[in-house]
Amino acid sequence: MNLLYKKSFLPALAVALLAASCAGSGPEKTPEQNTAGNSQPTTLKEAFKDDFYIGAALNAGQVMGRDEKAAELVKEQFNTISPENVLKWGPINPRPGVYNFEPADAYVEFGEKNNMFTVGHTLVWHSQAPDWIFEGANGQPASRDTLLQRMENHIKTIAGRYEGRIDGWDVVNEALEDDGSMRKSKWLTLAGEDFIEKAFQYARVADPEAELYYNDYSLWKPEKRDGAVRLVKGLLDKGIKVDGIGMQGHYGIDYPTIDQIEASIEAFAALGVKVMVTELDIDLLPNPTGRQGADIVHTVEAREGFNPYAEGLPDSVQQKLSKRYADIFALFHKHRDKISRVTFWGVADHHSWLNNWPMPGRTSYPMVFDRNYQPKPAFEAIVEAASK
Ligand code: 9MR
């Protein structure tokens, strides 16, 4: 895949080529030249530069100068970013007419300044969507027309504000149930199934150049994979342009299988759209929901029982994590002709949402950088996977 199509890379490329022709050396550090003095690249973006974009989701503090260490690490390691929360409907437009653009503006500027492929997440979602969107007059639910009008206005306002500056939008997020049927969200029940095509149409108008994606979790599940294929094929058949499918990638240490992930990469690529891994992390902690129902567990006793690595990660588990990341990245590397981007959902371990889900206050280790912003053994394992 050619990573140089992004407009803003072109001037950088010209400068790099000019420098190379003057100095007689390549534009980037080559594997032979890296500072560690060995033959492995020292950054993820270098390791995968011929394969796909590689990135991280950033929080508000990281783009607003409150976590310089994370910001530096991101600049060093990644060439694409996603906004963890700042562009979602609730944070950016909590009440009618009230907009909180500052963190989102800072996010987009961060991407622009650092020549990164800048993702927008997300325009239409059932979660982090304030109640007022779905309310009509006199406490009644909003009518279909009102709801679609609000959606159009939202997409026009947000995608329009960043037109030409956001490279790809998660237009619709998580519209499917795990069995592949449409999620019974307020979007579906109040507006009808075509809310999805409307969202894509409005987004295309608001920013004609941006790539537009459908994004969801557990897309490795066969029924949900089929549901996503049906959904996106249906849109494409109607002439609605969908540029890619985002497989979120919130994986466990022992699920899904590599074959399950591979089957989804292949099924989505067969539709002729880009495949992206958009929210990658690997949860090492026991999941209480399997044993105690779906409720979040709040008692200290219960949390202690489910927080086994509060004092640190044993080597044996660290190695398991490395092996798991190695296997997953070997798969991504194998399918680099289909995958356009891989994005971690966070930067270092302490930033991850998995410290607070499905119960608050645990110590989680899902990323490849530790709480001191240092690469974990999984980092080396990933770099190694790129070289095979
Ligand atoms: O990481 C996000 C967390 O900070 C928010 O509280 C949460 C709200 O629902 O959303 C998290 O990000 C989600 C993403 O936007 C969509 N896919 C699932 C992610 C993890 O919940």
Short mmCIF file of N, CA, C and O in Angstrom, two decimals, residues 151 155 169-172 195-205 212-215 232 235 240-244:
data_model
loop_
_atom_site.label_atom_id
_atom_site.label_comp_id
_atom_site.label_asym_id
_atom_site.label_seq_id
_atom_site.Cartn_x
_atom_site.Cartn_y
_atom_site.Cartn_z
N MET A 151 -29.25 14.84 12.91
CA MET A 151 -28.06 14.11 12.45
C MET A 151 -27.36 14.88 11.32
O MET A 151 -26.14 15.06 11.33
N ILE A 155 -23.55 16.38 11.50
CA ILE A 155 -22.48 15.95 10.57
C ILE A 155 -21.96 17.15 9.80
O ILE A 155 -20.75 17.32 9.61
N TRP A 169 -13.34 9.30 8.52
CA TRP A 169 -14.33 9.37 9.60
C TRP A 169 -14.96 8.01 9.88
O TRP A 169 -15.40 7.33 8.95
N ASP A 170 -15.04 7.63 11.14
CA ASP A 170 -15.94 6.56 11.55
C ASP A 170 -17.33 7.20 11.51
O ASP A 170 -17.72 7.90 12.44
N VAL A 171 -18.04 6.96 10.43
CA VAL A 171 -19.33 7.65 10.25
C VAL A 171 -20.37 7.04 11.18
O VAL A 171 -21.06 7.73 11.92
N VAL A 172 -20.46 5.72 11.14
CA VAL A 172 -21.41 5.03 12.01
C VAL A 172 -20.64 4.01 12.83
O VAL A 172 -19.82 3.26 12.31
N PHE A 195 -31.13 5.08 8.59
CA PHE A 195 -30.31 6.13 9.24
C PHE A 195 -28.84 5.97 8.87
O PHE A 195 -28.10 6.95 8.80
N ILE A 196 -28.45 4.73 8.56
CA ILE A 196 -27.04 4.50 8.25
C ILE A 196 -26.69 5.10 6.88
O ILE A 196 -25.70 5.81 6.74
N GLU A 197 -27.54 4.83 5.90
CA GLU A 197 -27.20 5.41 4.59
C GLU A 197 -27.29 6.93 4.61
O GLU A 197 -26.49 7.62 3.98
N LYS A 198 -28.23 7.44 5.38
CA LYS A 198 -28.33 8.91 5.51
C LYS A 198 -27.03 9.47 6.09
O LYS A 198 -26.49 10.46 5.61
N ALA A 199 -26.52 8.79 7.12
CA ALA A 199 -25.29 9.28 7.77
C ALA A 199 -24.14 9.33 6.76
O ALA A 199 -23.40 10.33 6.69
N PHE A 200 -24.01 8.29 5.97
CA PHE A 200 -22.94 8.27 4.98
C PHE A 200 -23.15 9.37 3.92
O PHE A 200 -22.19 10.02 3.48
N GLN A 201 -24.40 9.56 3.53
CA GLN A 201 -24.66 10.60 2.51
C GLN A 201 -24.35 12.00 3.06
O GLN A 201 -23.70 12.80 2.41
N TYR A 202 -24.78 12.25 4.30
CA TYR A 202 -24.51 13.57 4.88
C TYR A 202 -23.00 13.78 5.04
O TYR A 202 -22.48 14.89 4.82
N ALA A 203 -22.29 12.72 5.42
CA ALA A 203 -20.85 12.86 5.63
C ALA A 203 -20.13 13.11 4.31
O ALA A 203 -19.19 13.91 4.24
N ARG A 204 -20.60 12.46 3.28
CA ARG A 204 -19.98 12.66 1.95
C ARG A 204 -20.13 14.11 1.51
O ARG A 204 -19.21 14.71 0.96
N VAL A 205 -21.28 14.68 1.80
CA VAL A 205 -21.50 16.09 1.43
C VAL A 205 -20.64 17.01 2.30
O VAL A 205 -20.01 17.95 1.81
N LEU A 212 -14.68 7.37 4.42
CA LEU A 212 -15.82 7.15 5.33
C LEU A 212 -15.91 5.67 5.70
O LEU A 212 -15.88 4.81 4.82
N TYR A 213 -16.01 5.41 7.00
CA TYR A 213 -15.93 4.03 7.47
C TYR A 213 -17.14 3.61 8.31
O TYR A 213 -17.77 4.42 8.99
N TYR A 214 -17.39 2.29 8.29
CA TYR A 214 -18.25 1.66 9.29
C TYR A 214 -17.34 0.99 10.31
O TYR A 214 -16.41 0.27 9.93
N ASN A 215 -17.59 1.18 11.60
CA ASN A 215 -16.69 0.70 12.66
C ASN A 215 -17.48 -0.10 13.70
O ASN A 215 -18.56 0.31 14.12
N VAL A 232 -22.64 -3.43 4.78
CA VAL A 232 -21.79 -2.62 3.90
C VAL A 232 -22.08 -2.94 2.43
O VAL A 232 -22.14 -2.05 1.59
N LEU A 235 -25.08 -1.04 1.36
CA LEU A 235 -24.80 0.37 1.09
C LEU A 235 -24.12 0.51 -0.27
O LEU A 235 -24.49 1.35 -1.10
N ILE A 240 -23.87 3.92 -2.39
CA ILE A 240 -23.35 4.76 -1.31
C ILE A 240 -21.90 4.38 -1.06
O ILE A 240 -21.58 3.21 -0.87
N LYS A 241 -21.04 5.38 -1.11
CA LYS A 241 -19.61 5.08 -1.03
C LYS A 241 -19.18 4.85 0.42
O LYS A 241 -19.32 5.72 1.26
N VAL A 242 -18.70 3.64 0.66
CA VAL A 242 -18.11 3.32 1.97
C VAL A 242 -16.66 2.95 1.67
O VAL A 242 -16.41 2.08 0.83
N ASP A 243 -15.74 3.62 2.32
CA ASP A 243 -14.33 3.40 1.98
C ASP A 243 -13.68 2.29 2.78
O ASP A 243 -12.66 1.75 2.36
N GLY A 244 -14.23 1.99 3.95
CA GLY A 244 -13.55 0.98 4.75
C GLY A 244 -14.38 0.48 5.91
O GLY A 244 -15.39 1.08 6.29
#
